[in-house]
Coordinates of C-alpha atoms in Angstrom, one line a residue:
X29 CA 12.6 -161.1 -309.6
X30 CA 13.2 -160.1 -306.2
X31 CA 15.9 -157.9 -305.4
X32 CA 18.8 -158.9 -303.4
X33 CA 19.0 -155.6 -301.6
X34 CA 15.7 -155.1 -299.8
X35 CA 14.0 -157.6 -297.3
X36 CA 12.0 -155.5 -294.2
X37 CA 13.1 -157.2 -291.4
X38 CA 14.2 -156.7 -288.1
X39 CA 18.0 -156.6 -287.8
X40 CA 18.3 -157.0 -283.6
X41 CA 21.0 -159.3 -284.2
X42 CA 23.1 -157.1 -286.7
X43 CA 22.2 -153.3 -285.1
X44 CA 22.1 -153.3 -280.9
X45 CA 19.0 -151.7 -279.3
X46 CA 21.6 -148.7 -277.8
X47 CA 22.4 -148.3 -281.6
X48 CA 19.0 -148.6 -282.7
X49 CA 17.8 -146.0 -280.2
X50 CA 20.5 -143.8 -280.7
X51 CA 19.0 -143.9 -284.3
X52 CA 15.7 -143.6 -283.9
X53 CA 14.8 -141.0 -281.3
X54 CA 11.6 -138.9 -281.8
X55 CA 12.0 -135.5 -283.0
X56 CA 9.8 -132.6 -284.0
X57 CA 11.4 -131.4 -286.9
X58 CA 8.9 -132.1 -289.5
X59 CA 5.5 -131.4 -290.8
X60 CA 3.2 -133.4 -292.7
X61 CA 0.0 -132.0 -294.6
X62 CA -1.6 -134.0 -297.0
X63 CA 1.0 -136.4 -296.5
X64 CA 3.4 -133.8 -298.4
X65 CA 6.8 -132.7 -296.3
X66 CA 6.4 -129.4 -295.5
X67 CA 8.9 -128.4 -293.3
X68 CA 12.5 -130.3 -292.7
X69 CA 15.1 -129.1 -290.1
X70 CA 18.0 -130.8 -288.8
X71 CA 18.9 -133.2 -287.4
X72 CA 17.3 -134.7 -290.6
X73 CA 19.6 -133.7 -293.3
X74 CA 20.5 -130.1 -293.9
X75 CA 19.4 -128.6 -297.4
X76 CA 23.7 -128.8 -299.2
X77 CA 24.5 -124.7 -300.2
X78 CA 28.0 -125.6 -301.3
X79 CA 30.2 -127.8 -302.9
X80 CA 31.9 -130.9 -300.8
X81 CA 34.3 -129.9 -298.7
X82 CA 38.1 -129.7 -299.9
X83 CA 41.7 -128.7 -299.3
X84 CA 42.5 -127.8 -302.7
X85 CA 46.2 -126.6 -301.2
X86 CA 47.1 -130.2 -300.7
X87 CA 49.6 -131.6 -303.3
X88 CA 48.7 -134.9 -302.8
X89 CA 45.5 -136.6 -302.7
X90 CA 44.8 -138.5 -299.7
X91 CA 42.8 -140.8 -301.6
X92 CA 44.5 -142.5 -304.4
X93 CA 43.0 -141.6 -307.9
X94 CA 42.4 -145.0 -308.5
X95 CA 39.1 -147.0 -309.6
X96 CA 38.3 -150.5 -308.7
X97 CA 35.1 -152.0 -310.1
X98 CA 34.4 -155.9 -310.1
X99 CA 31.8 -158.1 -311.8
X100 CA 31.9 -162.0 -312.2
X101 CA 33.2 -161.7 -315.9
X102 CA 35.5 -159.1 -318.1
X103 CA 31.7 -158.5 -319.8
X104 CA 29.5 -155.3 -318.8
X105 CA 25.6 -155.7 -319.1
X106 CA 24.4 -153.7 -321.0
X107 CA 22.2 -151.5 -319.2
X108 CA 25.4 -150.3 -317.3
X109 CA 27.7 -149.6 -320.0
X110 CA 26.8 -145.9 -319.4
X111 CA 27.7 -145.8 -316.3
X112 CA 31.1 -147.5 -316.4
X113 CA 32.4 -145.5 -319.4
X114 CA 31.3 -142.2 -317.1
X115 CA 34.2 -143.0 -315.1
X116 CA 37.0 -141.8 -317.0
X117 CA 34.9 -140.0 -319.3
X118 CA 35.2 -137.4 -316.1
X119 CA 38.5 -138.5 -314.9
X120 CA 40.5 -139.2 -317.5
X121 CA 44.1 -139.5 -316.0
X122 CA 42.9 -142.2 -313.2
X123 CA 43.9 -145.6 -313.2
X124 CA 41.3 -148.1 -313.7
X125 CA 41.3 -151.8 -312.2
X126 CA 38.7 -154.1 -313.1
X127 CA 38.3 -157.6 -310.8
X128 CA 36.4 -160.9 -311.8
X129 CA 35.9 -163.3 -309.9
X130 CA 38.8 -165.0 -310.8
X131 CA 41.3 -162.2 -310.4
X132 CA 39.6 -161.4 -307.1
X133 CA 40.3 -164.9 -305.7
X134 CA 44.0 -164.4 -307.0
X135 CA 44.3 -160.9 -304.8
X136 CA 42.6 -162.8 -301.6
X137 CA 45.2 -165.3 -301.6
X138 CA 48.1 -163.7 -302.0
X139 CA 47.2 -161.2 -299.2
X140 CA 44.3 -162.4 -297.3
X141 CA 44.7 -166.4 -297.7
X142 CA 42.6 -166.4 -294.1
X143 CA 39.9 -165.0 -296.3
X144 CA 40.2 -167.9 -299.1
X145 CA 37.8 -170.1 -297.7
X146 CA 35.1 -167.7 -296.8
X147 CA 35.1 -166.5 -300.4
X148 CA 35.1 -169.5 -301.8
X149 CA 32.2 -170.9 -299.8
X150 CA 29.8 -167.6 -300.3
X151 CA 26.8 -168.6 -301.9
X152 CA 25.2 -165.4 -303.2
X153 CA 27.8 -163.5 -306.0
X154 CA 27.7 -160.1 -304.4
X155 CA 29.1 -161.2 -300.7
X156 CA 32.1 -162.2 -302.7
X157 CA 32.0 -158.5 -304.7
X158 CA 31.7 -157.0 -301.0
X159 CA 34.6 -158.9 -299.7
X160 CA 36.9 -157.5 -302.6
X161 CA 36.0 -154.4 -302.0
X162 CA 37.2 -154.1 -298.7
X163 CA 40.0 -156.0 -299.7
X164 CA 41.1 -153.8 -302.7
X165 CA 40.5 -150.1 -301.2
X166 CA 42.7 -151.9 -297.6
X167 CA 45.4 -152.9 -300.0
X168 CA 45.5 -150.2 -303.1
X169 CA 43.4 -147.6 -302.1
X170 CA 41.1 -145.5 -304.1
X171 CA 37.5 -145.0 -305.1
X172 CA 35.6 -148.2 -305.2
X173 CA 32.0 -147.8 -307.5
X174 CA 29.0 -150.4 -308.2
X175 CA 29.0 -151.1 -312.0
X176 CA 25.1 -149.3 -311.7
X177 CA 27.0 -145.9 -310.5
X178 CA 26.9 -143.2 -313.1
X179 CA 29.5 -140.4 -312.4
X180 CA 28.5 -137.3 -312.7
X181 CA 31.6 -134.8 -312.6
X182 CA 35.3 -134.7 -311.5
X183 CA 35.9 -136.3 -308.6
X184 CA 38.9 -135.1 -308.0
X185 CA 37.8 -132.2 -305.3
X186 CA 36.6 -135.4 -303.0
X187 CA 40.0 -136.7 -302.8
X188 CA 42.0 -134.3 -301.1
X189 CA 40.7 -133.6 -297.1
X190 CA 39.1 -136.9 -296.2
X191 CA 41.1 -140.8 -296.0
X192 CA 37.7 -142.7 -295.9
X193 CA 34.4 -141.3 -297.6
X194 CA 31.5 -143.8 -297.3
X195 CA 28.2 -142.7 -298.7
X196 CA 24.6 -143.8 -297.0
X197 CA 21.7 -144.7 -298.1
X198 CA 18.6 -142.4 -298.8
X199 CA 16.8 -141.9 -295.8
X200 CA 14.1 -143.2 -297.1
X201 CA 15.5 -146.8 -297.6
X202 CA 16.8 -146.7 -294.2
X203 CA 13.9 -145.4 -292.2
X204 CA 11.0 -147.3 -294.4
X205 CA 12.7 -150.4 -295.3
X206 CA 15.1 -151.0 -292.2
X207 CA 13.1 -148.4 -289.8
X208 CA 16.8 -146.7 -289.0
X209 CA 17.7 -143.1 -289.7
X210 CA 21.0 -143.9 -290.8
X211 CA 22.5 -146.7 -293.0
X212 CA 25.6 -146.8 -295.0
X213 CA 26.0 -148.1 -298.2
X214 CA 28.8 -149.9 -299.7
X215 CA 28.2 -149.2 -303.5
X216 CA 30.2 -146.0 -303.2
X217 CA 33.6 -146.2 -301.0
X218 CA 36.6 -144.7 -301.2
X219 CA 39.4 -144.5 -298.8
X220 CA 43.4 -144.3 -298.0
X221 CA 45.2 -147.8 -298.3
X222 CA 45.7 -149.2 -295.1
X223 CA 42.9 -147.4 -293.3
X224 CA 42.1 -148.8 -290.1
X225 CA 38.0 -149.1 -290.8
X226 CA 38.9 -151.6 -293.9
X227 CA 41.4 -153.5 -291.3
X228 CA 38.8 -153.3 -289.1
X229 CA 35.7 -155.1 -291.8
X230 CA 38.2 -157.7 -292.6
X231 CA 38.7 -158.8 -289.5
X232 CA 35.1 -158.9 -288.0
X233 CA 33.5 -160.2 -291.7
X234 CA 33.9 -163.5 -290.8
X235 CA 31.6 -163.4 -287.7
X236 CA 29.1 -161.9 -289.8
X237 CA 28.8 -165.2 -292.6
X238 CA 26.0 -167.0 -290.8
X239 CA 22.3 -166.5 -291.6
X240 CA 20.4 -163.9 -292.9
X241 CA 21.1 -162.3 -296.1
X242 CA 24.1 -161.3 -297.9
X243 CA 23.3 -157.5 -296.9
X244 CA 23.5 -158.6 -293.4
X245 CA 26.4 -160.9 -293.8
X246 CA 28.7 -158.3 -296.0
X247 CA 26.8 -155.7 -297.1
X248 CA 25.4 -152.3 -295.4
X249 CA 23.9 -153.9 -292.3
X250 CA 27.5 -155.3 -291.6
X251 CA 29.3 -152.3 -292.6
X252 CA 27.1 -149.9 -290.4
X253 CA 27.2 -151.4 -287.2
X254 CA 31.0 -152.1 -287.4
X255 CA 30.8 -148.0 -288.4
X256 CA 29.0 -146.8 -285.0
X257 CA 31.6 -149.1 -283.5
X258 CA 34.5 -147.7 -285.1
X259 CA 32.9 -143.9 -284.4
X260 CA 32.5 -144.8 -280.6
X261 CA 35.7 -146.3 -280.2
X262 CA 38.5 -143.5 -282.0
X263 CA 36.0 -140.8 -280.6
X264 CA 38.3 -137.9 -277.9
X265 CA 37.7 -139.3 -275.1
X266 CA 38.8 -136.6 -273.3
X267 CA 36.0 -134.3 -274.9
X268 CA 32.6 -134.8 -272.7
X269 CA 30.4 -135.1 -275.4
X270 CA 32.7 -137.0 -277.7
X271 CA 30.6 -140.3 -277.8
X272 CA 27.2 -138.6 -277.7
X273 CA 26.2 -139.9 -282.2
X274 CA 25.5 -136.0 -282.9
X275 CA 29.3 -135.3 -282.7
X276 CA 30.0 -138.1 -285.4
X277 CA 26.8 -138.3 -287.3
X278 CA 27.3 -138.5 -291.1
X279 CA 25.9 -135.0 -291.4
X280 CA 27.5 -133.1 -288.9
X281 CA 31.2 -134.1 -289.1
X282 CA 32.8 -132.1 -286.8
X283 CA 36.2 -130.4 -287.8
X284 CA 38.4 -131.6 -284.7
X285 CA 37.0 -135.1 -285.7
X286 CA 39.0 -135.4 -289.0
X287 CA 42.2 -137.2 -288.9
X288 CA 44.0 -139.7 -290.7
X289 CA 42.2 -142.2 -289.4
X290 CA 38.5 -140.7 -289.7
X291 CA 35.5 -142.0 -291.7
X292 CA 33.4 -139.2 -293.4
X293 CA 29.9 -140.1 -294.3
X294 CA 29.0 -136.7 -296.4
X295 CA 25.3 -135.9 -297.3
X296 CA 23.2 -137.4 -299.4
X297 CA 22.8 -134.7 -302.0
X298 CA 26.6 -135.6 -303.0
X299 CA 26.7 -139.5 -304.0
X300 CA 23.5 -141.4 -303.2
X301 CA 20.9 -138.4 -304.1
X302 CA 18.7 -140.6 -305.8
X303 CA 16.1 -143.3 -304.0
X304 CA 15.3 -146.4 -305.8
X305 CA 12.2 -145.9 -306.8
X306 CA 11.7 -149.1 -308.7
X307 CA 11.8 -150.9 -304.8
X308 CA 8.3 -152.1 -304.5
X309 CA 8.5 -152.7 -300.9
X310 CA 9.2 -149.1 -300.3
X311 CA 5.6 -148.0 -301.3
X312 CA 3.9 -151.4 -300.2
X313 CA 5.2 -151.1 -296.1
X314 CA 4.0 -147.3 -296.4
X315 CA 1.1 -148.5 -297.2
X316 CA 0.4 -150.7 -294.1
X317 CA 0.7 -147.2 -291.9
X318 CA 3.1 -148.2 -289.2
X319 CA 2.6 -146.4 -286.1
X320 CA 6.3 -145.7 -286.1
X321 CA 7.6 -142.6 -286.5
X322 CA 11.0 -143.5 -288.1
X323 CA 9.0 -145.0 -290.9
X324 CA 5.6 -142.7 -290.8
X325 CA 8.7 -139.8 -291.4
X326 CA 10.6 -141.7 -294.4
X327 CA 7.0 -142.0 -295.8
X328 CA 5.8 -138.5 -295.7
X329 CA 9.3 -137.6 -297.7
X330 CA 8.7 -140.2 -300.4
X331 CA 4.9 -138.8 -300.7
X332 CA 6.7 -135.7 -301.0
X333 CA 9.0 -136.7 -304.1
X334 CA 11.5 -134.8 -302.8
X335 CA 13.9 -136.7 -304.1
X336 CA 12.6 -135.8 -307.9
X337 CA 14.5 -132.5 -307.3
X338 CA 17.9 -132.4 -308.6
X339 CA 20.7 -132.1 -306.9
X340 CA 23.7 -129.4 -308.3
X341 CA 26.4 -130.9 -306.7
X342 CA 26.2 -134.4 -307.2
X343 CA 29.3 -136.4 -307.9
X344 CA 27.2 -139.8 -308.6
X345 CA 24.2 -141.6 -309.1
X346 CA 22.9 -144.9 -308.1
X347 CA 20.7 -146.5 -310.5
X348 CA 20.0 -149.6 -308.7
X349 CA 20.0 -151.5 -311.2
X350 CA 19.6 -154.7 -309.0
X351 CA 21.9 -157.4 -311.2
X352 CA 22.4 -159.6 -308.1
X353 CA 19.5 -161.4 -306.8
X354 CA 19.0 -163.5 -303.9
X355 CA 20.4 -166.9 -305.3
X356 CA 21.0 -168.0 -301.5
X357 CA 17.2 -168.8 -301.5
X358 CA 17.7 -170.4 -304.8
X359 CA 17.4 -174.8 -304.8
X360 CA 21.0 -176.5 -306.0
X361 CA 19.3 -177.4 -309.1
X362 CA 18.6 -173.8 -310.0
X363 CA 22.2 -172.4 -308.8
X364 CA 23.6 -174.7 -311.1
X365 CA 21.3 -173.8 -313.8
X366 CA 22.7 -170.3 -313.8
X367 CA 26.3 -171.2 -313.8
X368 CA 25.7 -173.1 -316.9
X369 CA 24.3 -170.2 -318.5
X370 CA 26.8 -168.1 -317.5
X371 CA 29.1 -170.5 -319.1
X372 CA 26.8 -170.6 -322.0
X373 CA 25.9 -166.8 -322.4
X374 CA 27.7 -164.8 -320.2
X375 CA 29.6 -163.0 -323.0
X376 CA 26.4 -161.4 -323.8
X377 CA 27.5 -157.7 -322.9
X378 CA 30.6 -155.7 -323.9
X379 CA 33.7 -156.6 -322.9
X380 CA 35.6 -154.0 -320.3
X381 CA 38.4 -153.5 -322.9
X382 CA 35.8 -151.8 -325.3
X383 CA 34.6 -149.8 -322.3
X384 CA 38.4 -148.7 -320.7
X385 CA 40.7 -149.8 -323.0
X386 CA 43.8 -149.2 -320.0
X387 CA 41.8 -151.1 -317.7
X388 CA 44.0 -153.2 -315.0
X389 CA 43.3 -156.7 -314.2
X390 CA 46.4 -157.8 -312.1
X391 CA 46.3 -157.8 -308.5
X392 CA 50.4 -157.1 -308.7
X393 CA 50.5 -153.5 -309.6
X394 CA 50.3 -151.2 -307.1
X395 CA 49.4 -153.4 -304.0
X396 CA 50.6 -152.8 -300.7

């Protein structure tokens, strides 16, 4: 079945051509023999010689210790049973919320009844797990994880110097599959309550609901555009090179730039280390040699199988398990099918309490 997350296409209509430039220019900072990286320098990522940056003196954590995860019933597959139980297995004393559907819907009405009928009327499952995202960190803050997210260690060190922490996706699945340098991901969020990014993806979602796919409509390819956005827009204007991207870039965060209001996108080596290497269509478009060199670049590094090596500081790892496909391509006849298996055999899995027995399912505890 083919995977919800991963259509080549070109996304004119969701990135601008200033943004696209901006992430795409030519550089020399790369080698390539035998089809083997053999030398990488920045602006590609920097190799990570230290742990993620803290402020262990803070008392409080600006990020609430809080978990939200979501799936369309209170039952886990089982092939990510693993990586849900990781979750307080490293952080014990965190408060754990898990959202259905149903208690999703409850949460969007109360405080976003605007919101009601776009949720309602989403075709694919995941655009309504993206919306409750946004909704959840906006309203409780916390750390928000796919249900295919193992954790690795305490995250508790992540918490403390940065309100909004939004990881991206391997370069490789930005350059070969999108032909960008940079693309977010929303499978691993965590932010303040109240932070004026999540204000600002509520607000603009809506324009975003027509056409394309749901990772255009609520997933990275709306979240990244409305981040360059956001960057350009709360950038100093009174610095001269404020709104030039290598002042705000996700890997070269500059220290005058954090604030209450900033979004941090760290380095890949911390949460998204990992490539999908069961996407097909990463090795099938590097194999019809495109003259581009955003894509002839995220090529040579999956040749490489640099990502193979392991990483000693990360926090998490995407398995990409892929449990959302694209049902908005499905007939009627077969959407319908599903929901009556679902009805049928959806408690095939094991239930959340058996998983987190103090899990949260209310919407009334701790919202803002």
């Amino acid at each position: 079945m083919r995977s919800f997350a991963y259509v080549f296409l070109q996304h004119s209509s969701v990135i601008t051509e200033s943004q696209r430039t901006e992430l795409t220019q030519r550089d020399e900072t790369f080698a390539i023999e035998g089809g083997v990286i053999t030398e990488v320098q920045e602006p590609f990522e920097p190799k990570v010689d230290a742990d993620f940056p803290t402020d262990l003196k803070m008392q409080t954590p600006l990020i609430p210790h809080i978990f939200h995860q979501t799936h369309k019933s209170e039952y886990i597959p089982i092939v990510n049973v693993k990586n849900v139980r990781s979750l307080l297995h490293y952080n014990p004393s965190w408060q754990y919320f898990f959202w259905t559907d149903e208690t999703a819907r409850e949460l969007i009405k109360q405080k976003h009844p605007h919101l009601l009928v776009l949720y309602d009327n989403f075709i694919n499952p995941v655009e309504r797990s993206d919306l409750l995202r946004y909704v959840v960190l906006y309203e409780m803050g916390g750390v928000y994880l796919d249900t295919d997210v193992e954790v690795r260690r305490p995250l508790d060190r992540v918490t403390y110097k940065y309100t909004c922490i939004i990881a991206h996706e391997p370069f490789e699945h930005a350059s070969i599959l999108y032909k960008l340098e940079f693309m977010v991901t929303n499978a691993i969020m965590m932010c303040r309550a109240g932070h004026p990014f999540l204000a600002r993806l509520l607000k603009n979602v809506a324009g975003y609901s027509a056409g394309l796919g749901a990772i255009e409509r609520t997933g990275p390819l709306f979240v990244t555009p409305e981040y360059l956005k956001y960057v350009q827009e709360t950038a100093d204007k009174k610095d001269p090179e404020a709104l030039l991207f290598k002042h705000n870039e996700p890997f070269a965060v500059q220290g005058h730039y954090v604030s209450n209001n900033s979004v941090y996108i760290p380095n890949s080596a911390y949460f998204t280390h990992m490539i999908d290497y069961k996407q097909p269509y990463l090795e099938e478009n590097c194999k019809k040699n495109s003259s581009e060199h955003i894509v002839q670049r995220g090529c040579a590094l999956l040749r490489s199988q640099a990502w193979k090596l392991p990483s000693r500081y990360e926090f998490t790892r995407h398995h990409w398990v892929h449990t959302w496909s694209h049902v908005e391509n499905w007939s009627s006849f077969k959407r319908w099918y599903s929901s009556v298996q679902d009805r049928l055999f959806g408690s095939r899995g094991i239930h959340i309490k058996q998983l987190i027995p103090a899990y949260i399912t209310t919407y009334k505890n701790g919202a803002r």
